Amino acid sequence: MGQGVPRTKGPLRRAFGRFIANRAARAGLIILIPILLTVSTYHLWWPIGPNAIDLRAMNKGPSVAHWLGSDGVGRDVMARVLEGGRISLIVAVGSVAISTVIGFLVGAIASFGGRVVDSTVMRLVDLAMTLPPVIFLLVLASIAGTGIMPTILVISLLSWPVLSRMVRARLMELRERDFVVAARGMGARMPHLLLRHGLPNSIDILVVYATLQIANAILLEAGLSFLGLGIPPPEASWGNMLNLARSTIVLEQYPWQWMFPGAALVLTVLAINFIGDGLRDAFDPRSDLN
């Protein structure tokens, strides 16, 4: 009996194999997974709350009672770093989810909606992209106010235009293929085209965008909180912890108050960027040619 034809790997399995073979992506996972587990479960094993005040431990360095030291009012730095990570990740994931949905819908509607709809929608996208991002961010933040939900809203409204252009470029090519033309000829409506054809063929763009944008959203939240426009005290976030530690006295005499939140911010963003770069390379079909 002859040997059977060897089964070829599907595109997802090939992408997964390329991702696992990427050393930087593996390093990102090794860094990020413990961070996620720690910030999401710390309230189960760490006895001190992020806003609990110990007047006897004001500005004290790392010790048995306070592993990462305490701040100027006696709050535990470790508890606040972990709570700040939880809030920063909630803001990042929430804003990226909203911006991903908006960006996909705008790009898909522009590509499937016809010439007039495409022209109108993309002029609005061009207008949104011409706004200075820093000024636009500060204006939105001053209007929306401070807190978790306003910060999620501000960051999500800033991030979607780039994704919409990428989705549109992908689906403009897709809409000319025979199976899409046939579906439209049979009377398929926009929701069917978006869910049945647009979304499955854009999933690689959405995954890579969302991963990389989470890192960007964490930085944006930290920047807004540092300026006093994001998460307000006494709620902890990495940005407002750095803001509270910006004085020269704290920088020189109490370095643990800024060093640990700064290190957590850098490590998390770096790990997510490693994973995002690995996903981008994994979903690139040209990687099989290397």
PDB file of C-alpha atoms in Angstrom, residues 104-279:
ATOM      1  CA  PHE A 104     -13.797  47.224  12.713  1.00  0.00           C
ATOM      2  CA  LEU A 105     -17.339  48.455  12.130  1.00  0.00           C
ATOM      3  CA  VAL A 106     -16.214  51.725  10.551  1.00  0.00           C
ATOM      4  CA  GLY A 107     -13.682  50.024   8.257  1.00  0.00           C
ATOM      5  CA  ALA A 108     -16.055  47.207   7.299  1.00  0.00           C
ATOM      6  CA  ILE A 109     -18.997  49.513   6.589  1.00  0.00           C
ATOM      7  CA  ALA A 110     -16.770  51.724   4.460  1.00  0.00           C
ATOM      8  CA  SER A 111     -15.568  48.760   2.390  1.00  0.00           C
ATOM      9  CA  PHE A 112     -18.946  47.041   1.939  1.00  0.00           C
ATOM     10  CA  GLY A 113     -21.183  50.126   1.822  1.00  0.00           C
ATOM     11  CA  GLY A 114     -20.487  51.331  -1.690  1.00  0.00           C
ATOM     12  CA  ARG A 115     -18.586  54.255  -3.160  1.00  0.00           C
ATOM     13  CA  VAL A 116     -20.596  57.062  -1.547  1.00  0.00           C
ATOM     14  CA  VAL A 117     -20.555  55.489   1.911  1.00  0.00           C
ATOM     15  CA  ASP A 118     -16.849  54.671   1.587  1.00  0.00           C
ATOM     16  CA  SER A 119     -15.961  58.219   0.567  1.00  0.00           C
ATOM     17  CA  THR A 120     -18.023  59.804   3.337  1.00  0.00           C
ATOM     18  CA  VAL A 121     -16.824  57.489   6.099  1.00  0.00           C
ATOM     19  CA  MET A 122     -13.161  57.715   5.136  1.00  0.00           C
ATOM     20  CA  ARG A 123     -13.265  61.524   5.035  1.00  0.00           C
ATOM     21  CA  LEU A 124     -14.500  61.407   8.626  1.00  0.00           C
ATOM     22  CA  VAL A 125     -11.684  58.998   9.495  1.00  0.00           C
ATOM     23  CA  ASP A 126      -9.165  61.320   7.828  1.00  0.00           C
ATOM     24  CA  LEU A 127     -10.559  64.199   9.874  1.00  0.00           C
ATOM     25  CA  ALA A 128     -10.210  62.199  13.080  1.00  0.00           C
ATOM     26  CA  MET A 129      -6.609  61.291  12.201  1.00  0.00           C
ATOM     27  CA  THR A 130      -5.638  64.918  11.514  1.00  0.00           C
ATOM     28  CA  LEU A 131      -6.516  66.003  15.053  1.00  0.00           C
ATOM     29  CA  PRO A 132      -3.362  66.401  17.198  1.00  0.00           C
ATOM     30  CA  PRO A 133      -3.511  63.295  19.409  1.00  0.00           C
ATOM     31  CA  VAL A 134      -2.038  64.858  22.550  1.00  0.00           C
ATOM     32  CA  ILE A 135      -4.259  67.940  22.438  1.00  0.00           C
ATOM     33  CA  PHE A 136      -7.300  65.854  21.495  1.00  0.00           C
ATOM     34  CA  LEU A 137      -6.584  63.496  24.394  1.00  0.00           C
ATOM     35  CA  LEU A 138      -6.269  66.325  26.909  1.00  0.00           C
ATOM     36  CA  VAL A 139      -9.434  68.041  25.656  1.00  0.00           C
ATOM     37  CA  LEU A 140     -11.430  64.818  25.833  1.00  0.00           C
ATOM     38  CA  ALA A 141     -10.085  64.059  29.303  1.00  0.00           C
ATOM     39  CA  SER A 142     -10.974  67.528  30.585  1.00  0.00           C
ATOM     40  CA  ILE A 143     -14.527  67.159  29.197  1.00  0.00           C
ATOM     41  CA  ALA A 144     -15.141  63.554  30.305  1.00  0.00           C
ATOM     42  CA  GLY A 145     -13.656  64.023  33.767  1.00  0.00           C
ATOM     43  CA  THR A 146     -11.639  61.613  35.868  1.00  0.00           C
ATOM     44  CA  GLY A 147     -12.297  58.020  36.851  1.00  0.00           C
ATOM     45  CA  ILE A 148     -12.148  54.568  35.318  1.00  0.00           C
ATOM     46  CA  MET A 149     -15.075  54.845  32.890  1.00  0.00           C
ATOM     47  CA  PRO A 150     -14.218  58.348  31.579  1.00  0.00           C
ATOM     48  CA  THR A 151     -10.611  57.249  31.052  1.00  0.00           C
ATOM     49  CA  ILE A 152     -11.740  54.151  29.137  1.00  0.00           C
ATOM     50  CA  LEU A 153     -13.979  56.337  26.964  1.00  0.00           C
ATOM     51  CA  VAL A 154     -11.245  58.897  26.247  1.00  0.00           C
ATOM     52  CA  ILE A 155      -8.627  56.326  25.251  1.00  0.00           C
ATOM     53  CA  SER A 156     -11.060  54.317  23.114  1.00  0.00           C
ATOM     54  CA  LEU A 157     -12.133  57.410  21.144  1.00  0.00           C
ATOM     55  CA  LEU A 158      -8.518  58.208  20.354  1.00  0.00           C
ATOM     56  CA  SER A 159      -7.454  54.806  19.060  1.00  0.00           C
ATOM     57  CA  TRP A 160      -9.921  53.506  16.451  1.00  0.00           C
ATOM     58  CA  PRO A 161      -9.093  55.435  13.196  1.00  0.00           C
ATOM     59  CA  VAL A 162      -5.875  53.538  12.401  1.00  0.00           C
ATOM     60  CA  LEU A 163      -7.624  50.179  12.800  1.00  0.00           C
ATOM     61  CA  SER A 164     -10.511  51.262  10.577  1.00  0.00           C
ATOM     62  CA  ARG A 165      -8.120  52.025   7.729  1.00  0.00           C
ATOM     63  CA  MET A 166      -6.395  48.658   8.088  1.00  0.00           C
ATOM     64  CA  VAL A 167      -9.722  46.786   8.121  1.00  0.00           C
ATOM     65  CA  ARG A 168     -10.961  48.738   5.113  1.00  0.00           C
ATOM     66  CA  ALA A 169      -7.799  47.942   3.138  1.00  0.00           C
ATOM     67  CA  ARG A 170      -8.193  44.217   3.868  1.00  0.00           C
ATOM     68  CA  LEU A 171     -11.912  44.080   3.066  1.00  0.00           C
ATOM     69  CA  MET A 172     -11.659  46.192  -0.099  1.00  0.00           C
ATOM     70  CA  GLU A 173      -9.733  43.281  -1.579  1.00  0.00           C
ATOM     71  CA  LEU A 174     -12.070  40.712  -0.052  1.00  0.00           C
ATOM     72  CA  ARG A 175     -15.253  42.237  -1.452  1.00  0.00           C
ATOM     73  CA  GLU A 176     -14.121  41.526  -5.026  1.00  0.00           C
ATOM     74  CA  ARG A 177     -13.785  37.783  -4.442  1.00  0.00           C
ATOM     75  CA  ASP A 178     -16.308  35.431  -5.964  1.00  0.00           C
ATOM     76  CA  PHE A 179     -17.871  34.149  -2.730  1.00  0.00           C
ATOM     77  CA  VAL A 180     -18.555  37.688  -1.485  1.00  0.00           C
ATOM     78  CA  VAL A 181     -19.906  38.810  -4.856  1.00  0.00           C
ATOM     79  CA  ALA A 182     -22.140  35.729  -4.891  1.00  0.00           C
ATOM     80  CA  ALA A 183     -23.385  36.433  -1.366  1.00  0.00           C
ATOM     81  CA  ARG A 184     -24.256  40.008  -2.296  1.00  0.00           C
ATOM     82  CA  GLY A 185     -25.941  38.810  -5.472  1.00  0.00           C
ATOM     83  CA  MET A 186     -28.118  36.474  -3.392  1.00  0.00           C
ATOM     84  CA  GLY A 187     -29.282  39.420  -1.299  1.00  0.00           C
ATOM     85  CA  ALA A 188     -26.967  39.151   1.720  1.00  0.00           C
ATOM     86  CA  ARG A 189     -27.323  42.211   3.903  1.00  0.00           C
ATOM     87  CA  MET A 190     -24.610  44.175   5.670  1.00  0.00           C
ATOM     88  CA  PRO A 191     -24.774  42.290   9.041  1.00  0.00           C
ATOM     89  CA  HIS A 192     -24.331  38.966   7.233  1.00  0.00           C
ATOM     90  CA  LEU A 193     -21.392  40.292   5.194  1.00  0.00           C
ATOM     91  CA  LEU A 194     -19.715  41.720   8.298  1.00  0.00           C
ATOM     92  CA  LEU A 195     -20.114  38.644  10.503  1.00  0.00           C
ATOM     93  CA  ARG A 196     -19.840  35.881   7.903  1.00  0.00           C
ATOM     94  CA  HIS A 197     -17.053  37.277   5.726  1.00  0.00           C
ATOM     95  CA  GLY A 198     -15.611  40.500   7.155  1.00  0.00           C
ATOM     96  CA  LEU A 199     -14.854  39.405  10.706  1.00  0.00           C
ATOM     97  CA  PRO A 200     -13.237  36.003   9.965  1.00  0.00           C
ATOM     98  CA  ASN A 201     -10.970  37.561   7.336  1.00  0.00           C
ATOM     99  CA  SER A 202      -9.924  40.416   9.624  1.00  0.00           C
ATOM    100  CA  ILE A 203      -9.264  38.408  12.782  1.00  0.00           C
ATOM    101  CA  ASP A 204      -5.481  38.523  12.396  1.00  0.00           C
ATOM    102  CA  ILE A 205      -5.518  42.320  12.107  1.00  0.00           C
ATOM    103  CA  LEU A 206      -7.826  42.636  15.102  1.00  0.00           C
ATOM    104  CA  VAL A 207      -5.748  40.331  17.325  1.00  0.00           C
ATOM    105  CA  VAL A 208      -2.440  42.040  16.540  1.00  0.00           C
ATOM    106  CA  TYR A 209      -3.951  45.523  16.849  1.00  0.00           C
ATOM    107  CA  ALA A 210      -5.644  44.746  20.161  1.00  0.00           C
ATOM    108  CA  THR A 211      -2.502  43.271  21.687  1.00  0.00           C
ATOM    109  CA  LEU A 212      -0.256  46.169  20.715  1.00  0.00           C
ATOM    110  CA  GLN A 213      -2.930  48.729  21.573  1.00  0.00           C
ATOM    111  CA  ILE A 214      -3.257  47.371  25.116  1.00  0.00           C
ATOM    112  CA  ALA A 215       0.353  48.389  25.748  1.00  0.00           C
ATOM    113  CA  ASN A 216      -0.319  51.821  24.245  1.00  0.00           C
ATOM    114  CA  ALA A 217      -3.492  52.199  26.327  1.00  0.00           C
ATOM    115  CA  ILE A 218      -1.578  51.408  29.531  1.00  0.00           C
ATOM    116  CA  LEU A 219       0.892  54.166  28.681  1.00  0.00           C
ATOM    117  CA  LEU A 220      -1.919  56.598  27.832  1.00  0.00           C
ATOM    118  CA  GLU A 221      -3.681  55.860  31.118  1.00  0.00           C
ATOM    119  CA  ALA A 222      -0.427  56.325  33.018  1.00  0.00           C
ATOM    120  CA  GLY A 223       0.182  59.627  31.240  1.00  0.00           C
ATOM    121  CA  LEU A 224      -3.337  60.907  31.943  1.00  0.00           C
ATOM    122  CA  SER A 225      -3.147  59.845  35.590  1.00  0.00           C
ATOM    123  CA  PHE A 226       0.291  61.437  35.899  1.00  0.00           C
ATOM    124  CA  LEU A 227      -1.254  64.720  34.688  1.00  0.00           C
ATOM    125  CA  GLY A 228      -4.211  64.339  37.060  1.00  0.00           C
ATOM    126  CA  LEU A 229      -6.737  63.641  34.258  1.00  0.00           C
ATOM    127  CA  GLY A 230      -7.018  59.862  34.561  1.00  0.00           C
ATOM    128  CA  ILE A 231      -7.532  57.798  37.706  1.00  0.00           C
ATOM    129  CA  PRO A 232      -7.863  60.203  40.660  1.00  0.00           C
ATOM    130  CA  PRO A 233      -6.384  59.526  44.117  1.00  0.00           C
ATOM    131  CA  PRO A 234      -6.936  57.749  46.428  1.00  0.00           C
ATOM    132  CA  GLU A 235      -7.508  55.089  43.753  1.00  0.00           C
ATOM    133  CA  ALA A 236      -4.175  53.587  42.772  1.00  0.00           C
ATOM    134  CA  SER A 237      -2.767  53.514  39.258  1.00  0.00           C
ATOM    135  CA  TRP A 238       0.807  53.410  38.089  1.00  0.00           C
ATOM    136  CA  GLY A 239       0.447  56.886  36.621  1.00  0.00           C
ATOM    137  CA  ASN A 240      -0.821  58.658  39.730  1.00  0.00           C
ATOM    138  CA  MET A 241       1.707  56.794  41.898  1.00  0.00           C
ATOM    139  CA  LEU A 242       4.465  58.270  39.743  1.00  0.00           C
ATOM    140  CA  ASN A 243       2.756  61.650  39.966  1.00  0.00           C
ATOM    141  CA  LEU A 244       2.737  61.515  43.768  1.00  0.00           C
ATOM    142  CA  ALA A 245       6.431  60.612  43.761  1.00  0.00           C
ATOM    143  CA  ARG A 246       7.615  63.350  41.402  1.00  0.00           C
ATOM    144  CA  SER A 247       9.042  65.693  44.045  1.00  0.00           C
ATOM    145  CA  THR A 248      12.813  65.928  44.385  1.00  0.00           C
ATOM    146  CA  ILE A 249      12.721  64.710  47.995  1.00  0.00           C
ATOM    147  CA  VAL A 250      10.854  61.546  47.063  1.00  0.00           C
ATOM    148  CA  LEU A 251      13.020  60.937  44.001  1.00  0.00           C
ATOM    149  CA  GLU A 252      16.211  61.163  46.040  1.00  0.00           C
ATOM    150  CA  GLN A 253      15.294  59.873  49.490  1.00  0.00           C
ATOM    151  CA  TYR A 254      12.385  57.467  48.917  1.00  0.00           C
ATOM    152  CA  PRO A 255      13.126  55.813  45.556  1.00  0.00           C
ATOM    153  CA  TRP A 256      10.910  52.767  46.265  1.00  0.00           C
ATOM    154  CA  GLN A 257       7.829  54.992  45.886  1.00  0.00           C
ATOM    155  CA  TRP A 258       8.527  55.534  42.158  1.00  0.00           C
ATOM    156  CA  MET A 259      10.900  52.714  41.286  1.00  0.00           C
ATOM    157  CA  PHE A 260       8.449  49.827  41.749  1.00  0.00           C
ATOM    158  CA  PRO A 261       5.428  51.310  39.902  1.00  0.00           C
ATOM    159  CA  GLY A 262       7.780  52.501  37.159  1.00  0.00           C
ATOM    160  CA  ALA A 263       9.353  49.066  36.847  1.00  0.00           C
ATOM    161  CA  ALA A 264       5.945  47.371  36.773  1.00  0.00           C
ATOM    162  CA  LEU A 265       4.790  49.757  34.026  1.00  0.00           C
ATOM    163  CA  VAL A 266       7.901  49.204  31.908  1.00  0.00           C
ATOM    164  CA  LEU A 267       7.885  45.410  32.307  1.00  0.00           C
ATOM    165  CA  THR A 268       4.188  45.073  31.474  1.00  0.00           C
ATOM    166  CA  VAL A 269       4.351  47.285  28.384  1.00  0.00           C
ATOM    167  CA  LEU A 270       7.539  45.589  27.211  1.00  0.00           C
ATOM    168  CA  ALA A 271       6.031  42.109  27.634  1.00  0.00           C
ATOM    169  CA  ILE A 272       2.855  43.041  25.767  1.00  0.00           C
ATOM    170  CA  ASN A 273       4.869  44.586  22.936  1.00  0.00           C
ATOM    171  CA  PHE A 274       6.942  41.398  22.657  1.00  0.00           C
ATOM    172  CA  ILE A 275       3.748  39.352  22.419  1.00  0.00           C
ATOM    173  CA  GLY A 276       2.217  41.750  19.908  1.00  0.00           C
ATOM    174  CA  ASP A 277       5.311  41.661  17.698  1.00  0.00           C
ATOM    175  CA  GLY A 278       5.271  37.869  17.898  1.00  0.00           C
ATOM    176  CA  LEU A 279       1.615  37.741  16.858  1.00  0.00           C
TER     177      LEU A 279
END
